CSV table of C-alpha atoms in Angstrom, one decimal:
chain,number,residue,atom,x,y,z
U,183,MET,CA,0.0,0.0,0.0
U,184,ASN,CA,1.4,3.4,-1.0
U,185,ILE,CA,1.4,6.3,1.3
U,186,ILE,CA,0.4,9.7,0.0
U,187,PRO,CA,1.3,12.4,2.5
U,188,SER,CA,-1.6,14.8,3.1
U,189,SER,CA,0.6,17.9,3.4
U,190,LYS,CA,0.7,21.4,2.2
U,191,ASN,CA,4.3,20.5,1.1
U,192,LEU,CA,3.1,17.7,-1.2
U,193,ALA,CA,4.7,19.2,-4.4
U,194,ARG,CA,8.1,19.5,-2.6
U,195,TYR,CA,7.6,16.0,-1.2
U,196,GLN,CA,7.2,14.7,-4.8
U,197,GLU,CA,10.2,16.6,-6.0
U,198,ILE,CA,12.4,15.1,-3.3
U,199,ILE,CA,11.3,11.6,-4.0
U,200,THR,CA,11.6,12.1,-7.7
U,201,VAL,CA,15.2,13.4,-7.5
U,202,LEU,CA,16.2,10.6,-5.2
U,203,ALA,CA,14.7,8.0,-7.6
U,204,ARG,CA,16.4,9.6,-10.6
U,205,HIS,CA,19.7,9.2,-8.8
U,206,GLY,CA,19.1,5.5,-8.2
U,207,PHE,CA,17.4,5.6,-4.8
U,208,GLY,CA,13.9,4.8,-6.0
U,209,TRP,CA,14.1,1.6,-3.9
U,210,LEU,CA,13.9,3.8,-0.9
U,211,ALA,CA,10.5,5.2,-2.1
U,212,ALA,CA,9.3,1.7,-2.5
U,213,GLU,CA,10.6,0.7,0.9
U,214,LEU,CA,8.9,3.7,2.5
U,215,LYS,CA,5.7,3.0,0.5
U,216,LEU,CA,6.0,6.4,-1.3
U,217,ARG,CA,6.1,5.1,-4.9
U,218,GLY,CA,2.7,6.9,-5.4
U,219,LEU,CA,4.6,10.2,-5.3
U,220,LEU,CA,6.7,9.3,-8.3
U,221,PRO,CA,5.8,10.4,-11.9
U,222,LEU,CA,3.9,7.8,-13.8
U,223,THR,CA,6.8,7.0,-16.1
U,224,GLN,CA,9.1,6.2,-13.2
U,225,ARG,CA,6.4,4.0,-11.7
U,226,LEU,CA,5.9,2.1,-14.9
U,227,ASN,CA,9.6,1.8,-15.8
U,228,GLY,CA,10.8,0.9,-12.3
U,229,THR,CA,12.5,3.0,-9.7
U,230,GLY,CA,16.1,2.3,-10.9
U,231,VAL,CA,19.2,1.3,-9.0
U,232,VAL,CA,22.7,2.6,-9.6
U,233,GLU,CA,25.8,0.4,-9.1
U,234,SER,CA,26.9,0.2,-5.5
U,235,SER,CA,30.3,1.7,-6.4
U,236,VAL,CA,28.7,5.0,-7.5
U,237,GLN,CA,25.8,5.2,-5.0
U,238,ALA,CA,27.6,7.5,-2.7
U,239,THR,CA,28.4,9.9,-5.6
U,240,HIS,CA,24.7,9.9,-6.7
U,241,LEU,CA,23.6,10.6,-3.1
U,242,ARG,CA,25.9,13.7,-3.1
U,243,LEU,CA,24.5,14.8,-6.5
U,244,ALA,CA,20.9,14.4,-5.3
U,245,PHE,CA,21.6,16.4,-2.1
U,246,GLU,CA,23.2,19.2,-4.2
U,247,GLU,CA,20.2,19.3,-6.5
U,248,LEU,CA,17.8,19.4,-3.6
U,249,GLY,CA,19.5,22.5,-2.1
U,250,THR,CA,20.3,24.1,1.2
U,251,THR,CA,18.7,21.8,3.8
U,252,PHE,CA,20.0,18.6,2.1
U,253,ILE,CA,23.5,20.1,1.6
U,254,LYS,CA,23.5,20.9,5.3
U,255,LEU,CA,22.2,17.3,6.0
U,256,GLY,CA,25.0,15.8,3.8
U,257,GLN,CA,27.6,17.9,5.6
U,258,VAL,CA,26.4,16.6,9.0
U,259,LEU,CA,26.2,13.0,7.7
U,260,SER,CA,29.8,13.3,6.4
U,261,THR,CA,31.0,13.4,10.0
U,262,ARG,CA,29.0,10.3,11.0
U,263,ALA,CA,31.4,7.5,10.5
U,264,ASP,CA,29.4,5.6,13.1
U,265,LEU,CA,26.5,5.5,10.7
U,266,LEU,CA,27.8,5.5,7.2
U,267,SER,CA,30.5,3.6,5.3
U,268,PRO,CA,33.8,5.4,4.3
U,269,GLU,CA,32.8,5.9,0.7
U,270,TYR,CA,29.7,7.8,1.7
U,271,ILE,CA,31.7,9.8,4.3
U,272,ALA,CA,34.3,10.8,1.7
U,273,GLU,CA,31.7,11.7,-1.0
U,274,LEU,CA,29.4,13.8,1.3
U,275,ALA,CA,32.4,15.6,2.6
U,276,LYS,CA,32.7,17.2,-0.9
U,277,LEU,CA,29.4,19.1,-0.4
U,278,GLN,CA,30.0,22.8,-0.4
U,279,ASP,CA,27.7,25.6,0.9
U,280,ALA,CA,28.8,28.3,-1.5
U,281,THR,CA,26.1,29.7,-3.7
U,282,PRO,CA,25.7,32.7,-6.1
U,283,SER,CA,25.1,36.0,-4.4
U,284,VAL,CA,21.6,37.5,-4.1
U,285,PRO,CA,21.0,40.7,-6.1
U,286,TYR,CA,21.6,43.8,-3.9
U,287,GLU,CA,18.0,45.0,-4.1
U,288,GLN,CA,16.7,41.7,-2.7
U,289,ILE,CA,19.2,41.5,0.2
U,290,VAL,CA,18.6,45.2,1.1
U,291,ALA,CA,14.8,44.4,1.2
U,292,VAL,CA,15.5,41.9,4.0
U,293,PHE,CA,17.7,44.4,5.8
U,294,GLU,CA,15.1,47.1,5.6
U,295,ALA,CA,12.3,44.8,6.8
U,296,GLU,CA,14.4,43.8,9.8
U,297,LEU,CA,15.8,47.3,10.9
U,298,GLU,CA,13.2,49.6,9.3
U,299,ALA,CA,16.0,51.6,7.8
U,300,SER,CA,18.3,51.3,4.8
U,301,PRO,CA,22.0,50.5,5.0
U,302,GLU,CA,22.7,54.1,3.9
U,303,ASP,CA,20.7,55.3,6.9
U,304,ILE,CA,22.7,53.3,9.4
U,305,PHE,CA,26.3,53.0,8.0
U,306,ALA,CA,28.8,55.6,6.9
U,307,ALA,CA,29.8,53.1,4.2
U,308,PHE,CA,28.2,49.9,2.9
U,309,ASP,CA,29.7,47.7,0.1
U,310,PRO,CA,26.9,46.4,-2.1
U,311,ALA,CA,29.3,43.6,-3.4
U,312,PRO,CA,29.3,40.7,-0.9
U,313,ILE,CA,32.6,39.4,0.5
U,314,ALA,CA,31.0,35.9,1.1
U,315,SER,CA,27.8,34.1,0.0
U,316,ALA,CA,26.3,30.9,1.3
U,317,SER,CA,23.0,29.2,1.1
U,318,ILE,CA,21.5,30.9,4.2
U,319,GLY,CA,23.0,34.3,4.1
U,320,GLN,CA,25.7,36.6,2.6
U,321,VAL,CA,28.2,39.0,4.2
U,322,HIS,CA,28.9,42.6,3.3
U,323,ALA,CA,31.6,45.0,4.6
U,324,ALA,CA,30.5,48.2,6.1
U,325,ARG,CA,31.6,51.1,8.4
U,326,LEU,CA,29.7,52.6,11.3
U,327,PRO,CA,29.4,56.4,11.7
U,328,GLY,CA,32.0,56.1,14.6
U,329,GLY,CA,34.5,54.7,12.2
U,330,GLU,CA,34.3,51.0,13.3
U,331,ASP,CA,34.8,48.5,10.4
U,332,VAL,CA,32.1,45.8,10.6
U,333,VAL,CA,30.7,42.9,8.7
U,334,VAL,CA,27.0,42.6,8.0
U,335,LYS,CA,25.5,39.2,7.6
U,336,ILE,CA,22.0,39.2,6.0
U,337,GLN,CA,19.8,36.2,5.5
U,338,ARG,CA,18.7,35.3,2.0
U,339,PRO,CA,15.1,36.2,1.2
U,340,GLY,CA,12.8,33.3,2.1
U,341,ALA,CA,15.6,31.1,3.4
U,342,ALA,CA,14.0,30.3,6.7
U,343,ALA,CA,10.6,29.4,5.1
U,344,LEU,CA,12.3,27.0,2.6
U,345,VAL,CA,14.4,25.3,5.3
U,346,ASP,CA,11.4,25.0,7.6
U,347,ARG,CA,9.4,23.3,4.8
U,348,ASP,CA,12.2,20.8,4.0
U,349,LEU,CA,12.8,20.1,7.7
U,350,ASP,CA,9.1,19.2,8.1
U,351,ILE,CA,9.5,16.7,5.2
U,352,LEU,CA,12.8,15.3,6.6
U,353,LEU,CA,11.1,14.6,9.9
U,354,ASP,CA,8.3,12.8,8.1
U,355,LEU,CA,10.8,10.7,6.1
U,356,ALA,CA,12.8,9.9,9.3
U,357,GLY,CA,9.7,8.6,10.9
U,358,LEU,CA,9.0,6.4,7.9
U,359,ILE,CA,12.6,5.2,7.8
U,360,ALA,CA,12.4,4.3,11.5
U,361,GLU,CA,9.1,2.4,10.9
U,362,HIS,CA,9.9,0.5,7.6
U,363,THR,CA,13.7,-0.1,7.4
U,364,GLY,CA,16.3,-2.2,9.3
U,365,PHE,CA,18.6,0.8,9.5
U,366,GLY,CA,15.8,2.8,11.1
U,367,ARG,CA,15.3,0.0,13.7
U,368,ASP,CA,19.0,-0.2,14.5
U,369,TYR,CA,19.6,3.6,14.9
U,370,ASP,CA,17.6,6.5,16.3
U,371,VAL,CA,17.0,8.1,12.9
U,372,LEU,CA,14.1,10.2,14.1
U,373,GLY,CA,16.2,11.5,17.0
U,374,LEU,CA,19.0,12.3,14.7
U,375,ALA,CA,16.7,14.2,12.3
U,376,GLN,CA,15.1,16.1,15.3
U,377,GLU,CA,18.6,17.2,16.5
U,378,PHE,CA,19.6,18.2,12.9
U,379,ALA,CA,16.4,20.3,12.6
U,380,PHE,CA,16.9,22.0,16.0
U,381,ASN,CA,20.5,22.9,15.1
U,382,LEU,CA,19.7,24.2,11.6
U,383,ARG,CA,16.9,26.3,12.9
U,384,CYS,CA,19.3,27.7,15.5
U,385,GLU,CA,21.7,28.6,12.7
U,386,LEU,CA,18.9,30.5,11.0
U,387,ASN,CA,18.5,32.7,14.1
U,388,TYR,CA,21.3,35.3,14.1
U,389,ILE,CA,20.3,36.4,17.6
U,390,ARG,CA,21.5,33.0,18.8
U,391,GLU,CA,24.8,33.4,16.9
U,392,GLY,CA,25.3,36.8,18.6
U,393,GLN,CA,24.6,35.3,22.0
U,394,ASN,CA,27.1,32.5,21.3
U,395,ALA,CA,29.8,35.1,20.4
U,396,ASP,CA,29.1,37.0,23.7
U,397,ARG,CA,29.3,33.8,25.7
U,398,PHE,CA,32.7,32.9,24.2
U,399,ARG,CA,34.0,36.5,24.7
U,400,GLN,CA,33.0,36.3,28.4
U,401,ALA,CA,34.5,32.9,28.9
U,402,PHE,CA,37.8,34.0,27.4
U,403,ALA,CA,37.8,37.6,28.6
U,404,ASN,CA,41.2,37.2,30.4
U,405,ASP,CA,42.9,35.1,27.7
U,406,PRO,CA,45.7,36.9,25.9
U,407,ASP,CA,45.7,34.6,22.9
U,408,LEU,CA,42.1,34.9,21.7
U,409,HIS,CA,39.9,37.7,20.3
U,410,ILE,CA,36.2,37.3,19.8
U,411,PRO,CA,34.5,40.0,17.6
U,412,GLN,CA,32.1,42.5,19.2
U,413,VAL,CA,28.4,42.1,18.4
U,414,TYR,CA,26.6,45.4,17.6
U,415,TRP,CA,23.3,44.5,19.1
U,416,ASP,CA,21.5,47.8,18.0
U,417,TYR,CA,21.7,46.5,14.5
U,418,THR,CA,21.2,42.7,15.1
U,419,THR,CA,18.0,40.8,14.6
U,420,GLU,CA,17.0,37.2,13.7
U,421,ARG,CA,17.9,37.8,10.1
U,422,VAL,CA,20.7,40.5,10.3
U,423,ILE,CA,23.8,40.4,12.5
U,424,VAL,CA,26.5,43.1,12.6
U,425,LEU,CA,29.9,42.2,13.9
U,426,GLU,CA,33.3,43.8,14.4
U,427,ARG,CA,35.4,43.1,11.2
U,428,LEU,CA,38.6,41.1,12.0
U,429,LYS,CA,41.7,42.1,10.0
U,430,GLY,CA,44.4,39.6,9.9
U,431,ILE,CA,45.9,36.6,8.2
U,432,LYS,CA,44.0,33.4,7.6
U,433,VAL,CA,45.5,30.9,10.0
U,434,ASN,CA,46.4,28.5,7.2
U,435,ASP,CA,48.1,31.1,5.0
U,436,LEU,CA,51.6,29.9,5.8
U,437,ALA,CA,53.4,32.2,3.4
U,438,ALA,CA,51.8,35.3,4.8
U,439,LEU,CA,52.5,34.2,8.4
U,440,GLU,CA,56.2,33.7,7.5
U,441,THR,CA,56.3,37.2,5.9
U,442,ALA,CA,54.7,38.7,9.0
U,443,ALA,CA,57.3,36.9,11.1
U,444,ILE,CA,54.6,35.2,13.2
U,445,ASP,CA,55.7,32.2,15.2
U,446,ARG,CA,53.7,29.3,13.6
U,447,GLN,CA,54.6,26.9,16.3
U,448,GLN,CA,53.1,29.2,18.9
U,449,ILE,CA,50.0,29.7,16.8
U,450,ALA,CA,49.6,25.8,16.6
U,451,ALA,CA,50.0,25.5,20.3
U,452,ASN,CA,47.6,28.3,21.1
U,453,SER,CA,44.9,27.1,18.7
U,454,VAL,CA,44.9,23.6,20.1
U,455,ARG,CA,45.1,24.8,23.7
U,456,LEU,CA,42.1,27.1,23.2
U,457,MET,CA,40.1,24.2,21.6
U,458,LEU,CA,40.8,22.0,24.6
U,459,GLU,CA,39.9,24.7,27.1
U,460,GLU,CA,36.6,25.3,25.2
U,461,MET,CA,35.7,21.6,25.6
U,462,PHE,CA,37.1,20.6,28.9
U,463,VAL,CA,36.8,23.8,30.9
U,464,HIS,CA,33.8,25.6,29.5
U,465,GLY,CA,32.0,22.7,27.9
U,466,PHE,CA,31.0,25.0,25.1
U,467,PHE,CA,33.0,24.9,21.8
U,468,HIS,CA,33.1,26.4,18.3
U,469,ALA,CA,31.8,23.5,16.1
U,470,ASP,CA,33.0,24.8,12.8
U,471,PRO,CA,36.6,26.0,13.3
U,472,HIS,CA,37.8,25.6,9.7
U,473,PRO,CA,40.7,27.9,8.7
U,474,GLY,CA,38.3,30.4,7.0
U,475,ASN,CA,36.9,31.1,10.5
U,476,LEU,CA,40.3,31.7,12.2
U,477,TYR,CA,42.6,34.7,11.6
U,478,VAL,CA,45.9,35.6,13.2
U,479,LEU,CA,45.7,39.3,14.1
U,480,ALA,CA,48.6,41.7,14.0
U,481,ASP,CA,49.4,41.3,17.7
U,482,GLY,CA,49.5,37.5,17.3
U,483,ARG,CA,46.1,36.8,18.9
U,484,ILE,CA,43.8,34.3,17.2
U,485,GLY,CA,40.6,35.9,16.0
U,486,MET,CA,37.6,33.6,15.8
U,487,MET,CA,34.5,34.1,13.6
U,488,ASP,CA,31.1,32.6,12.9
U,489,PHE,CA,29.4,31.2,16.0
U,490,GLY,CA,26.3,29.8,14.3
U,491,MET,CA,27.3,26.2,15.1
U,492,VAL,CA,28.4,25.3,18.7
U,493,GLY,CA,28.8,22.1,20.6
U,494,ARG,CA,28.3,21.3,24.3
U,495,LEU,CA,29.8,18.8,26.7
U,496,ASP,CA,28.3,18.6,30.1
U,497,GLU,CA,30.5,17.8,33.1
U,498,LYS,CA,29.6,14.1,33.1
U,499,LEU,CA,30.6,13.7,29.5
U,500,GLN,CA,33.8,15.8,30.0
U,501,GLU,CA,34.9,13.5,32.9
U,502,SER,CA,33.9,10.3,31.0
U,503,LEU,CA,35.9,11.3,27.9
U,504,THR,CA,39.0,12.0,30.1
U,505,ARG,CA,38.7,8.6,31.8
U,506,LEU,CA,38.2,7.0,28.3
U,507,PHE,CA,41.4,8.5,27.1
U,508,LEU,CA,43.3,7.3,30.2
U,509,ALA,CA,41.8,3.8,29.9
U,510,LEU,CA,43.0,3.7,26.3
U,511,SER,CA,46.5,4.8,27.2
U,512,LYS,CA,46.5,1.9,29.8
U,513,GLY,CA,45.1,-0.7,27.5
U,514,ASP,CA,42.1,-1.3,29.8
U,515,SER,CA,39.3,-2.4,27.4
U,516,GLU,CA,36.8,-3.2,30.3
U,517,ARG,CA,37.1,0.3,31.6
U,518,MET,CA,36.8,1.7,28.0
U,519,ILE,CA,33.5,-0.2,27.6
U,520,ASP,CA,32.3,1.2,31.0
U,521,GLU,CA,33.2,4.8,29.8
U,522,LEU,CA,31.6,4.2,26.4
U,523,ILE,CA,28.4,3.4,28.2
U,524,THR,CA,28.7,6.3,30.6
U,525,SER,CA,29.4,8.7,27.7
U,526,GLY,CA,26.4,7.5,25.8
U,527,ILE,CA,28.4,5.9,22.9
U,528,ALA,CA,27.3,2.4,23.8
U,529,GLN,CA,23.5,2.7,23.9
U,530,GLY,CA,20.9,0.0,23.3
U,531,GLN,CA,21.6,-3.6,22.6
U,532,PHE,CA,25.2,-4.7,22.0
U,533,ASN,CA,27.4,-7.7,22.7
U,534,ARG,CA,29.9,-6.7,25.4
U,535,LYS,CA,32.1,-9.7,24.8
U,536,THR,CA,32.6,-9.1,21.1
U,537,LEU,CA,33.0,-5.4,21.7
U,538,LYS,CA,35.8,-6.1,24.2
U,539,GLN,CA,37.5,-8.4,21.8
U,540,ASP,CA,37.5,-5.7,19.1
U,541,LEU,CA,38.8,-3.1,21.6
U,542,ASP,CA,41.5,-5.5,22.7
U,543,HIS,CA,42.5,-5.9,19.1
U,544,MET,CA,42.6,-2.2,18.5
U,545,ILE,CA,44.7,-1.7,21.7
U,546,ALA,CA,47.1,-4.4,20.6
U,547,CYS,CA,47.6,-2.6,17.3
U,548,TYR,CA,48.7,0.5,19.2
U,549,ALA,CA,50.7,-1.4,21.8
U,550,ASN,CA,54.0,-1.0,20.0
U,551,SER,CA,53.5,2.6,19.1
U,552,SER,CA,54.9,5.4,21.2
U,553,VAL,CA,52.5,8.1,22.3
U,554,GLU,CA,54.2,10.5,19.8
U,555,ASP,CA,53.1,8.3,16.9
U,556,LEU,CA,49.4,8.3,17.9
U,557,ALA,CA,46.9,10.6,16.1
U,558,ALA,CA,43.7,11.6,17.7
U,559,ALA,CA,41.8,11.6,14.4
U,560,ARG,CA,42.9,8.1,13.6
U,561,ILE,CA,42.0,6.7,17.0
U,562,PHE,CA,38.6,8.3,16.8
U,563,ASN,CA,38.1,6.9,13.3
U,564,GLU,CA,38.8,3.4,14.6
U,565,LEU,CA,36.4,3.9,17.5
U,566,THR,CA,33.6,5.1,15.2
U,567,GLY,CA,34.3,2.2,12.8
U,568,LEU,CA,33.8,-0.1,15.8
U,569,ALA,CA,30.6,1.8,16.7
U,570,ARG,CA,29.2,1.3,13.2
U,571,TRP,CA,30.1,-2.4,13.3
U,572,HIS,CA,28.4,-2.9,16.6
U,573,HIS,CA,25.4,-0.6,15.7
U,574,LEU,CA,26.3,2.0,18.3
U,575,GLN,CA,25.0,5.5,17.7
U,576,LEU,CA,27.2,8.3,19.0
U,577,PRO,CA,25.8,11.4,20.7
U,578,ASN,CA,25.9,14.4,18.2
U,579,ASP,CA,27.9,16.6,20.5
U,580,LEU,CA,30.5,13.9,20.8
U,581,VAL,CA,30.7,13.6,17.0
U,582,LEU,CA,31.1,17.4,16.8
U,583,MET,CA,33.9,17.2,19.4
U,584,ALA,CA,35.7,14.6,17.4
U,585,LYS,CA,35.4,16.6,14.2
U,586,VAL,CA,36.7,19.7,15.9
U,587,MET,CA,39.6,17.8,17.4
U,588,ALA,CA,40.5,16.3,14.0
U,589,ILE,CA,40.4,19.8,12.4
U,590,SER,CA,42.5,21.2,15.2
U,591,GLU,CA,45.1,18.4,14.9
U,592,GLY,CA,45.3,18.9,11.1
U,593,LEU,CA,45.7,22.6,11.6
U,594,GLY,CA,48.4,22.1,14.2
U,595,LEU,CA,50.3,19.9,11.7
U,596,GLN,CA,49.9,22.4,8.9
U,597,LEU,CA,51.4,25.2,11.1
U,598,ASP,CA,54.0,23.0,12.7
U,599,PRO,CA,54.9,19.7,11.0
U,600,ASP,CA,56.4,18.4,14.2
U,601,PHE,CA,53.3,19.1,16.2
U,602,GLN,CA,52.1,16.0,18.2
U,603,PHE,CA,48.5,16.4,19.3
U,604,ILE,CA,48.2,13.6,22.0
U,605,PRO,CA,51.4,14.4,23.8
U,606,PHE,CA,50.4,18.1,23.8
U,607,ALA,CA,46.9,17.4,25.0
U,608,GLN,CA,47.7,14.9,27.7
U,609,PRO,CA,49.0,17.3,30.4
U,610,TYR,CA,46.2,19.7,29.8
U,611,LEU,CA,43.6,17.0,30.2
U,612,GLU,CA,45.3,15.8,33.4
U,613,ARG,CA,45.4,19.4,34.7
U,614,TYR,CA,41.7,20.0,33.9
U,615,TRP,CA,40.9,16.7,35.7
U,616,LEU,CA,42.9,17.7,38.8
U,617,GLN,CA,41.4,21.2,38.9
U,618,ARG,CA,37.9,19.7,38.8
U,619,HIS,CA,38.6,17.3,41.6
U,620,SER,CA,40.7,19.6,43.8
U,621,PRO,CA,39.2,20.2,47.3
U,622,TRP,CA,40.2,23.9,47.1
């Protein structure tokens, strides 16, 4: 029996199912009992299947064709090695969120609707040509009457409504996947979709982004190595945010750093130390610290941008992850399983005996390696591979943390080829642990 959703979004529902079928995923429409949404020709000729070797490529192409929400979904899934095989992870990681800019007249209309004034009324100067453009918003350079250089991020017309529509459909599809597929029975697909929808809706609200920036600035107010841009709240709304413009060198522009005589080893150490402190001291971390969001300022401080996506680690998870790291370093697989359960990695039904055997094998592979030879990204990739094999679903914030650590480790190595993440991190983690358990 086919299901025909009774929804105001029926036309978009049909478009999504049709695009997926055209890229070889028509079997999913059949499995979810949605074949009735397909055009008659596709129903008569079959839903089509592409070879397994190119399925991942076609999923990426389908997501690109379906636009903003699906590109964002693909980017999130590209971090979920606990859910998807390596070929899907590699292909979805290619999804980019850069789109052609919106005509000036349309973007100004959003600005005027939010602030009841034109850019010319508020700014001493406003560049109509954007300096960056993505699927949700675009960024313009401007100058306030007091002389402060700022960036103005303005949401694309209709972006929130389009994302809301697609998220409603995704939540419907997640419910059907949970009900009709083995994958949906093994994993909390609906919970994953709900968390994705919550995070993307937060990203659409620029007031939340400004609040995140303020929270980071307060947390690191006394840190000499980090600068968080000021939020100009008089000109910030849900669809417009005005921030101090950072002027510096992109953190991965090695030639420019050399020319400016900036100590790259110190920048590597500072960037990783700040990331560890975000996670294990404040429990609140920048979840998208790619090099485009990090600048080295003239005085050597790291300037951090774009606080639309953040992760959180509560105290229980912070402590459990520290104990997990220590258990791994001691080769204690039983303790590792206990901490996997405590941290929420090992949820639901799993075979403790076989998981212990696999962890023992992983530990044995590292037994002859010195701590200097270990890489955090590689260790986490192996743990997520085990999680997928044992049908364990990782908490989203833990996945974000691992992604951020991997980016941080890679950046550290770019800046300083001799940088060793785990030896660098170990004394900091031990210090954070002792500070938390000190009686004073």
